[in-house]
Amino acid sequence: MTFAPQRFIHAANIRLDVPVSVDTGEELSDELRLLFEDATTGSFERVVLECIERDVDFLLLSGNIFIEADRSLRARLALLRGFEQLNQAEITVFVIPGDSDPPEAWRSIPDLPPNVAVAYSSNPEPLELVNEDGLVLTTVAASAWYGERDAFGIRVIAAADDEHQPFRISVISEAKFEEARRMAAVSGEVSDELLAASLQNSAIGDAAEPDVVGSHGKRVRLTDPGHDSLDSDLDETSEDLESMEGLADPDDVDEADEPGFSELEEIDASRHESIPIHIDRSENPSATDGWDDAFVAWVDETMHEGRLNYLAFTGDLIRRSLVREAGLVHCPGTTQPRNDLEAEFGTCSLVEVADTGAIRVRAIDTSIVDWKSFSIEVDQPTTLTSLMQTMKATLQNEAIHPSDRIWAVRWALRGNLALLRQLVENDLDVALAVELDELTIGGRTVRLLHEVCSLPAGWELKDPKALAQQYLNLVDDEVSIADPVRLPSILQGEGGLTPGWRQRLNSLVAGLDAERILAQLRSDGADWFIQDLSELTGPELDSDDSAGERISADAIDDEEDDDSDPDEADQDDLVAADDSDVPLGEDEDWDSDDYADE
């Protein structure tokens, strides 16, 4: 059994016409402000362009494409404009509604192009991608229904012959898992009541056998009573519905083929045969870290029962994957983060399916605004000139991707408090805004916005009993209050918080930086308890050579002109251009570092 080779792009969490926020002390120009306002729209345009340039078979959009509550006309226009471009390129678009763009919002959009198909959860029959020969290549459904046909005769799983198997796509989320678990708990209680009622009916000769729903949420039927009887004191919470592999051995059934009344037999369980699918596991064979074990088990059951090969994971902004024997669960993240707390850059995923069923996923950078973080150690000989040169060299080692327009750069300067303050007094932030306002590599230019954070190191005074030393020892020990693991556990155990407030506070905790809090505590302590900061530095700081320098644009340009070889500079630009022409994740499989970190 083979699959039709296909290639598609998977994108989610686009959130059209939602502005991006950046922490910076610089005053934004009208041009930069416009780029921030249009960043999410620009990222969607990049997704459309990638679909056309890579000649994909279809585009899969899985939730939160726009925010219906905003009622943004610009978002609707950008959406229709992108769909029309894909229609002209003869590329199909499959849409799975999400939380912020529910089915009602998609139904209210008039005149969607004919290439756009929306998978509604109320419609059990999947959408199909059919080639010119009428062969079903792919099916997309917003709900994982089981069985070849439901009770109304609707085909909910595309039929397959012995030679060809359609690639089946559906959607899954932790919210669906929680709902299924609640429904299973309710149905488990109901099934126990029906079991007790059936026992009573059996005792009085009533042969009626009602259909029930087991604790795993599937339709099952009660078999005829046999030699064994069900204990009347059966605990309602101890029901165990086994899979076909766990059912009683056929040899244990009596000649009348009447198994014990305590057994439950699934209807038509033979249809749930595993479909062979292969995923490249060369680097990360399991990739289940960060996933709840119960959720993983539910995913396995869902993929097995629905014969699904690819599940779009929704309800999360983080790029992550879960590899299972039946296929792949994947979230492409967001195409454009709204701030640095969501992600450093936005991505969509290029998914390639081979005829053998092998799945390969590559990340494509789509964000207009990226966040960069760098750490620099500041030692005694550091001057403003040398620090600026180090910063520029650091930035030139980065690749500018085709979608990049703005880099919001956060510099963490580590070192002696007196040295760090000396750099601030020499207007480091002004020098960055003037000298490093943009960067050009390989013919591509990106605008730069800088944020400088000083992270002073601890100190050891000659007198260990000095107030400054005691204060430092105290705050270094107690800074764990800002620990990103400790605070969520405190919030989780607070019973007086409503779910809404707990979610808000957890989002605030995610933005806490324990290191920056400690840096501020150290800086304040030095102001309170140390009269002369020179106590924290060596005597060489007071020399004329290390007193710090004011720097101008002419000074940097003159130094670069004197020290650099034009031929070497051209060669560096050429090498950078060759590197930057390679899209992000060109050789990245699903099991690369992008997933291993999760």
mmCIF file of N, CA and C in Angstrom, residues 142-236:
data_model
loop_
_atom_site.group_PDB
_atom_site.id
_atom_site.type_symbol
_atom_site.label_atom_id
_atom_site.label_comp_id
_atom_site.label_asym_id
_atom_site.label_seq_id
_atom_site.Cartn_x
_atom_site.Cartn_y
_atom_site.Cartn_z
ATOM 1 N N ALA A 142 -11.984 18.068 10.450
ATOM 2 C CA ALA A 142 -11.858 18.814 11.705
ATOM 3 C C ALA A 142 -12.208 17.967 12.909
ATOM 4 N N SER A 143 -12.677 16.748 12.680
ATOM 5 C CA SER A 143 -12.981 15.842 13.782
ATOM 6 C C SER A 143 -12.610 14.435 13.353
ATOM 7 N N ALA A 144 -12.084 13.669 14.282
ATOM 8 C CA ALA A 144 -11.641 12.310 13.979
ATOM 9 C C ALA A 144 -12.770 11.333 14.254
ATOM 10 N N TRP A 145 -13.571 11.075 13.244
ATOM 11 C CA TRP A 145 -14.660 10.112 13.372
ATOM 12 C C TRP A 145 -14.130 8.733 13.030
ATOM 13 N N TYR A 146 -14.729 7.709 13.652
ATOM 14 C CA TYR A 146 -14.238 6.355 13.477
ATOM 15 C C TYR A 146 -15.154 5.593 12.525
ATOM 16 N N GLY A 147 -14.556 4.694 11.762
ATOM 17 C CA GLY A 147 -15.350 3.796 10.940
ATOM 18 C C GLY A 147 -15.396 4.224 9.494
ATOM 19 N N GLU A 148 -15.698 3.263 8.608
ATOM 20 C CA GLU A 148 -15.804 3.569 7.188
ATOM 21 C C GLU A 148 -17.029 4.423 6.906
ATOM 22 N N ARG A 149 -18.137 4.135 7.550
ATOM 23 C CA ARG A 149 -19.358 4.918 7.392
ATOM 24 C C ARG A 149 -20.037 5.027 8.753
ATOM 25 N N ASP A 150 -20.678 6.172 8.970
ATOM 26 C CA ASP A 150 -21.363 6.319 10.244
ATOM 27 C C ASP A 150 -22.778 5.762 10.138
ATOM 28 N N ALA A 151 -23.612 6.028 11.155
ATOM 29 C CA ALA A 151 -24.955 5.460 11.200
ATOM 30 C C ALA A 151 -25.835 5.968 10.070
ATOM 31 N N PHE A 152 -25.485 7.127 9.480
ATOM 32 C CA PHE A 152 -26.288 7.694 8.401
ATOM 33 C C PHE A 152 -25.726 7.359 7.026
ATOM 34 N N GLY A 153 -24.701 6.519 6.992
ATOM 35 C CA GLY A 153 -24.133 6.140 5.714
ATOM 36 C C GLY A 153 -23.146 7.138 5.154
ATOM 37 N N ILE A 154 -22.730 8.127 5.940
ATOM 38 C CA ILE A 154 -21.769 9.119 5.463
ATOM 39 C C ILE A 154 -20.365 8.536 5.554
ATOM 40 N N ARG A 155 -19.629 8.670 4.472
ATOM 41 C CA ARG A 155 -18.269 8.145 4.452
ATOM 42 C C ARG A 155 -17.358 9.107 5.199
ATOM 43 N N VAL A 156 -16.881 8.695 6.363
ATOM 44 C CA VAL A 156 -16.066 9.578 7.196
ATOM 45 C C VAL A 156 -14.583 9.272 7.087
ATOM 46 N N ILE A 157 -14.232 8.176 6.465
ATOM 47 C CA ILE A 157 -12.837 7.867 6.171
ATOM 48 C C ILE A 157 -12.768 7.467 4.707
ATOM 49 N N ALA A 158 -11.883 8.129 3.979
ATOM 50 C CA ALA A 158 -11.805 7.873 2.542
ATOM 51 C C ALA A 158 -11.491 6.407 2.282
ATOM 52 N N ALA A 159 -12.205 5.829 1.352
ATOM 53 C CA ALA A 159 -11.974 4.437 1.017
ATOM 54 C C ALA A 159 -10.611 4.276 0.364
ATOM 55 N N ALA A 160 -9.993 3.146 0.595
ATOM 56 C CA ALA A 160 -8.675 2.879 0.038
ATOM 57 C C ALA A 160 -8.688 1.525 -0.639
ATOM 58 N N ASP A 161 -7.954 1.445 -1.738
ATOM 59 C CA ASP A 161 -7.824 0.151 -2.390
ATOM 60 C C ASP A 161 -6.520 -0.496 -1.938
ATOM 61 N N ASP A 162 -6.205 -1.605 -2.556
ATOM 62 C CA ASP A 162 -5.007 -2.334 -2.140
ATOM 63 C C ASP A 162 -3.726 -1.642 -2.568
ATOM 64 N N GLU A 163 -3.813 -0.733 -3.547
ATOM 65 C CA GLU A 163 -2.613 -0.114 -4.082
ATOM 66 C C GLU A 163 -2.352 1.272 -3.515
ATOM 67 N N HIS A 164 -3.404 1.993 -3.141
ATOM 68 C CA HIS A 164 -3.240 3.398 -2.767
ATOM 69 C C HIS A 164 -3.918 3.687 -1.434
ATOM 70 N N GLN A 165 -3.270 4.539 -0.660
ATOM 71 C CA GLN A 165 -3.798 4.963 0.627
ATOM 72 C C GLN A 165 -3.772 6.486 0.690
ATOM 73 N N PRO A 166 -4.904 7.156 0.911
ATOM 74 C CA PRO A 166 -4.868 8.620 1.037
ATOM 75 C C PRO A 166 -4.159 9.039 2.317
ATOM 76 N N PHE A 167 -3.509 10.171 2.267
ATOM 77 C CA PHE A 167 -2.840 10.743 3.436
ATOM 78 C C PHE A 167 -3.890 11.482 4.248
ATOM 79 N N ARG A 168 -4.140 11.020 5.476
ATOM 80 C CA ARG A 168 -5.257 11.517 6.276
ATOM 81 C C ARG A 168 -4.774 12.529 7.308
ATOM 82 N N ILE A 169 -5.412 13.700 7.294
ATOM 83 C CA ILE A 169 -5.063 14.805 8.185
ATOM 84 C C ILE A 169 -6.274 15.148 9.038
ATOM 85 N N SER A 170 -6.035 15.371 10.315
ATOM 86 C CA SER A 170 -7.092 15.832 11.208
ATOM 87 C C SER A 170 -6.478 16.806 12.205
ATOM 88 N N VAL A 171 -7.227 17.139 13.232
ATOM 89 C CA VAL A 171 -6.788 18.144 14.201
ATOM 90 C C VAL A 171 -6.935 17.579 15.603
ATOM 91 N N ILE A 172 -6.065 18.029 16.496
ATOM 92 C CA ILE A 172 -6.104 17.570 17.874
ATOM 93 C C ILE A 172 -5.602 18.701 18.768
ATOM 94 N N SER A 173 -6.054 18.694 20.007
ATOM 95 C CA SER A 173 -5.628 19.725 20.954
ATOM 96 C C SER A 173 -5.794 19.189 22.364
ATOM 97 N N GLU A 174 -5.150 19.853 23.300
ATOM 98 C CA GLU A 174 -5.313 19.468 24.696
ATOM 99 C C GLU A 174 -6.723 19.757 25.187
ATOM 100 N N ALA A 175 -7.368 20.780 24.616
ATOM 101 C CA ALA A 175 -8.751 21.071 24.989
ATOM 102 C C ALA A 175 -9.666 19.925 24.573
ATOM 103 N N LYS A 176 -9.448 19.368 23.371
ATOM 104 C CA LYS A 176 -10.236 18.221 22.938
ATOM 105 C C LYS A 176 -9.977 17.019 23.847
ATOM 106 N N PHE A 177 -8.728 16.881 24.272
ATOM 107 C CA PHE A 177 -8.388 15.778 25.167
ATOM 108 C C PHE A 177 -9.117 15.903 26.500
ATOM 109 N N GLU A 178 -9.126 17.107 27.071
ATOM 110 C CA GLU A 178 -9.823 17.313 28.338
ATOM 111 C C GLU A 178 -11.319 17.070 28.179
ATOM 112 N N GLU A 179 -11.873 17.514 27.055
ATOM 113 C CA GLU A 179 -13.297 17.281 26.808
ATOM 114 C C GLU A 179 -13.585 15.790 26.682
ATOM 115 N N ALA A 180 -12.709 15.085 25.964
ATOM 116 C CA ALA A 180 -12.901 13.645 25.815
ATOM 117 C C ALA A 180 -12.786 12.933 27.155
ATOM 118 N N ARG A 181 -11.884 13.412 27.999
ATOM 119 C CA ARG A 181 -11.733 12.787 29.310
ATOM 120 C C ARG A 181 -12.966 13.021 30.179
ATOM 121 N N ARG A 182 -13.530 14.238 30.106
ATOM 122 C CA ARG A 182 -14.755 14.504 30.868
ATOM 123 C C ARG A 182 -15.911 13.662 30.347
ATOM 124 N N MET A 183 -16.024 13.570 29.020
ATOM 125 C CA MET A 183 -17.095 12.765 28.446
ATOM 126 C C MET A 183 -16.922 11.291 28.795
ATOM 127 N N ALA A 184 -15.664 10.848 28.833
ATOM 128 C CA ALA A 184 -15.418 9.452 29.188
ATOM 129 C C ALA A 184 -15.828 9.175 30.623
ATOM 130 N N ALA A 185 -15.574 10.141 31.503
ATOM 131 C CA ALA A 185 -15.970 9.959 32.899
ATOM 132 C C ALA A 185 -17.482 9.868 33.026
ATOM 133 N N VAL A 186 -18.189 10.743 32.296
ATOM 134 C CA VAL A 186 -19.652 10.722 32.344
ATOM 135 C C VAL A 186 -20.188 9.440 31.733
ATOM 136 N N SER A 187 -19.667 9.073 30.555
ATOM 137 C CA SER A 187 -20.163 7.873 29.887
ATOM 138 C C SER A 187 -19.821 6.626 30.685
ATOM 139 N N GLY A 188 -18.704 6.663 31.419
ATOM 140 C CA GLY A 188 -18.354 5.524 32.255
ATOM 141 C C GLY A 188 -19.365 5.308 33.355
ATOM 142 N N GLU A 189 -19.836 6.401 33.962
ATOM 143 C CA GLU A 189 -20.860 6.282 34.993
ATOM 144 C C GLU A 189 -22.157 5.750 34.400
ATOM 145 N N VAL A 190 -22.523 6.242 33.209
ATOM 146 C CA VAL A 190 -23.755 5.784 32.566
ATOM 147 C C VAL A 190 -23.667 4.313 32.215
ATOM 148 N N SER A 191 -22.503 3.893 31.681
ATOM 149 C CA SER A 191 -22.375 2.495 31.285
ATOM 150 C C SER A 191 -22.447 1.572 32.495
ATOM 151 N N ASP A 192 -21.902 2.015 33.625
ATOM 152 C CA ASP A 192 -22.010 1.195 34.835
ATOM 153 C C ASP A 192 -23.459 1.041 35.268
ATOM 154 N N GLU A 193 -24.238 2.127 35.150
ATOM 155 C CA GLU A 193 -25.653 2.045 35.492
ATOM 156 C C GLU A 193 -26.376 1.083 34.553
ATOM 157 N N LEU A 194 -26.025 1.135 33.259
ATOM 158 C CA LEU A 194 -26.654 0.229 32.301
ATOM 159 C C LEU A 194 -26.251 -1.214 32.561
ATOM 160 N N LEU A 195 -25.004 -1.414 32.971
ATOM 161 C CA LEU A 195 -24.581 -2.769 33.308
ATOM 162 C C LEU A 195 -25.402 -3.324 34.471
ATOM 163 N N ALA A 196 -25.596 -2.498 35.484
ATOM 164 C CA ALA A 196 -26.388 -2.944 36.637
ATOM 165 C C ALA A 196 -27.825 -3.228 36.223
ATOM 166 N N ALA A 197 -28.376 -2.356 35.352
ATOM 167 C CA ALA A 197 -29.746 -2.572 34.884
ATOM 168 C C ALA A 197 -29.844 -3.849 34.063
ATOM 169 N N SER A 198 -28.825 -4.130 33.264
ATOM 170 C CA SER A 198 -28.843 -5.340 32.448
ATOM 171 C C SER A 198 -28.801 -6.591 33.313
ATOM 172 N N LEU A 199 -28.072 -6.518 34.400
ATOM 173 C CA LEU A 199 -28.033 -7.652 35.322
ATOM 174 C C LEU A 199 -29.414 -7.936 35.894
ATOM 175 N N GLN A 200 -30.108 -6.862 36.250
ATOM 176 C CA GLN A 200 -31.447 -7.042 36.792
ATOM 177 C C GLN A 200 -32.373 -7.617 35.733
ATOM 178 N N ASN A 201 -32.262 -7.097 34.498
ATOM 179 C CA ASN A 201 -33.102 -7.614 33.415
ATOM 180 C C ASN A 201 -32.794 -9.078 33.142
ATOM 181 N N SER A 202 -31.503 -9.424 33.232
ATOM 182 C CA SER A 202 -31.120 -10.813 33.006
ATOM 183 C C SER A 202 -31.717 -11.722 34.072
ATOM 184 N N ALA A 203 -31.792 -11.208 35.285
ATOM 185 C CA ALA A 203 -32.321 -12.021 36.384
ATOM 186 C C ALA A 203 -33.796 -12.313 36.195
ATOM 187 N N ILE A 204 -34.529 -11.411 35.541
ATOM 188 C CA ILE A 204 -35.968 -11.616 35.363
ATOM 189 C C ILE A 204 -36.281 -12.106 33.959
ATOM 190 N N GLY A 205 -35.214 -12.481 33.199
ATOM 191 C CA GLY A 205 -35.429 -13.059 31.888
ATOM 192 C C GLY A 205 -35.561 -12.056 30.779
ATOM 193 N N ASP A 206 -35.236 -10.819 31.031
ATOM 194 C CA ASP A 206 -35.308 -9.800 29.986
ATOM 195 C C ASP A 206 -34.070 -9.912 29.115
ATOM 196 N N ALA A 207 -34.268 -10.133 27.833
ATOM 197 C CA ALA A 207 -33.142 -10.351 26.924
ATOM 198 C C ALA A 207 -32.688 -9.084 26.233
ATOM 199 N N ALA A 208 -33.248 -7.937 26.589
ATOM 200 C CA ALA A 208 -32.873 -6.695 25.907
ATOM 201 C C ALA A 208 -31.418 -6.350 26.197
ATOM 202 N N GLU A 209 -30.714 -5.912 25.177
ATOM 203 C CA GLU A 209 -29.305 -5.562 25.313
ATOM 204 C C GLU A 209 -29.082 -4.174 24.727
ATOM 205 N N PRO A 210 -29.163 -3.130 25.542
ATOM 206 C CA PRO A 210 -28.981 -1.786 25.000
ATOM 207 C C PRO A 210 -27.526 -1.504 24.662
ATOM 208 N N ASP A 211 -27.334 -0.699 23.616
ATOM 209 C CA ASP A 211 -25.989 -0.231 23.290
ATOM 210 C C ASP A 211 -25.551 0.787 24.326
ATOM 211 N N VAL A 212 -24.302 0.726 24.697
ATOM 212 C CA VAL A 212 -23.758 1.681 25.660
ATOM 213 C C VAL A 212 -22.475 2.267 25.088
ATOM 214 N N VAL A 213 -22.026 3.307 25.747
ATOM 215 C CA VAL A 213 -20.761 3.925 25.385
ATOM 216 C C VAL A 213 -19.781 3.675 26.506
ATOM 217 N N GLY A 214 -18.655 3.045 26.201
ATOM 218 C CA GLY A 214 -17.676 2.702 27.214
ATOM 219 C C GLY A 214 -16.916 3.910 27.711
ATOM 220 N N SER A 215 -16.074 3.679 28.708
ATOM 221 C CA SER A 215 -15.347 4.782 29.324
ATOM 222 C C SER A 215 -14.325 5.395 28.391
ATOM 223 N N HIS A 216 -13.994 4.716 27.276
ATOM 224 C CA HIS A 216 -13.066 5.311 26.322
ATOM 225 C C HIS A 216 -13.800 6.080 25.232
ATOM 226 N N GLY A 217 -15.142 6.165 25.308
ATOM 227 C CA GLY A 217 -15.896 6.998 24.390
ATOM 228 C C GLY A 217 -16.321 6.303 23.119
ATOM 229 N N LYS A 218 -16.070 4.993 22.937
ATOM 230 C CA LYS A 218 -16.452 4.289 21.718
ATOM 231 C C LYS A 218 -17.764 3.538 21.937
ATOM 232 N N ARG A 219 -18.468 3.292 20.840
ATOM 233 C CA ARG A 219 -19.697 2.513 20.932
ATOM 234 C C ARG A 219 -19.335 1.044 21.102
ATOM 235 N N VAL A 220 -19.950 0.432 22.081
ATOM 236 C CA VAL A 220 -19.727 -0.982 22.352
ATOM 237 C C VAL A 220 -21.089 -1.624 22.589
ATOM 238 N N ARG A 221 -21.133 -2.927 22.636
ATOM 239 C CA ARG A 221 -22.396 -3.590 22.935
ATOM 240 C C ARG A 221 -22.155 -4.662 23.990
ATOM 241 N N LEU A 222 -23.197 -4.920 24.747
ATOM 242 C CA LEU A 222 -23.116 -5.951 25.772
ATOM 243 C C LEU A 222 -23.358 -7.305 25.130
ATOM 244 N N THR A 223 -22.530 -8.286 25.489
ATOM 245 C CA THR A 223 -22.704 -9.627 24.941
ATOM 246 C C THR A 223 -23.681 -10.412 25.803
ATOM 247 N N ASP A 224 -24.032 -11.574 25.307
ATOM 248 C CA ASP A 224 -24.974 -12.414 26.041
ATOM 249 C C ASP A 224 -24.342 -12.907 27.335
ATOM 250 N N PRO A 225 -25.165 -13.119 28.346
ATOM 251 C CA PRO A 225 -24.615 -13.634 29.607
ATOM 252 C C PRO A 225 -24.127 -15.055 29.447
ATOM 253 N N GLY A 226 -23.008 -15.350 30.029
ATOM 254 C CA GLY A 226 -22.445 -16.686 29.965
ATOM 255 C C GLY A 226 -22.398 -17.321 31.335
ATOM 256 N N HIS A 227 -21.351 -18.109 31.568
ATOM 257 C CA HIS A 227 -21.261 -18.820 32.835
ATOM 258 C C HIS A 227 -20.857 -17.895 33.964
ATOM 259 N N ASP A 228 -20.083 -16.812 33.605
ATOM 260 C CA ASP A 228 -19.626 -15.906 34.654
ATOM 261 C C ASP A 228 -20.647 -14.813 34.866
ATOM 262 N N SER A 229 -20.686 -14.286 36.025
ATOM 263 C CA SER A 229 -21.582 -13.183 36.330
ATOM 264 C C SER A 229 -20.776 -12.006 36.828
ATOM 265 N N LEU A 230 -21.338 -10.825 36.635
ATOM 266 C CA LEU A 230 -20.663 -9.597 37.059
ATOM 267 C C LEU A 230 -20.956 -9.338 38.523
ATOM 268 N N ASP A 231 -19.929 -9.055 39.267
ATOM 269 C CA ASP A 231 -20.099 -8.780 40.692
ATOM 270 C C ASP A 231 -20.990 -7.564 40.868
ATOM 271 N N SER A 232 -22.027 -7.707 41.682
ATOM 272 C CA SER A 232 -22.972 -6.608 41.853
ATOM 273 C C SER A 232 -22.367 -5.441 42.595
ATOM 274 N N ASP A 233 -21.274 -5.675 43.286
ATOM 275 C CA ASP A 233 -20.633 -4.599 44.039
ATOM 276 C C ASP A 233 -19.471 -3.986 43.267
ATOM 277 N N LEU A 234 -19.501 -4.121 41.955
ATOM 278 C CA LEU A 234 -18.406 -3.601 41.125
ATOM 279 C C LEU A 234 -18.231 -2.108 41.342
ATOM 280 N N ASP A 235 -17.006 -1.695 41.605
ATOM 281 C CA ASP A 235 -16.708 -0.271 41.811
ATOM 282 C C ASP A 235 -16.903 0.469 40.500
ATOM 283 N N GLU A 236 -17.613 1.619 40.574
ATOM 284 C CA GLU A 236 -17.904 2.370 39.360
ATOM 285 C C GLU A 236 -16.653 2.927 38.710
#
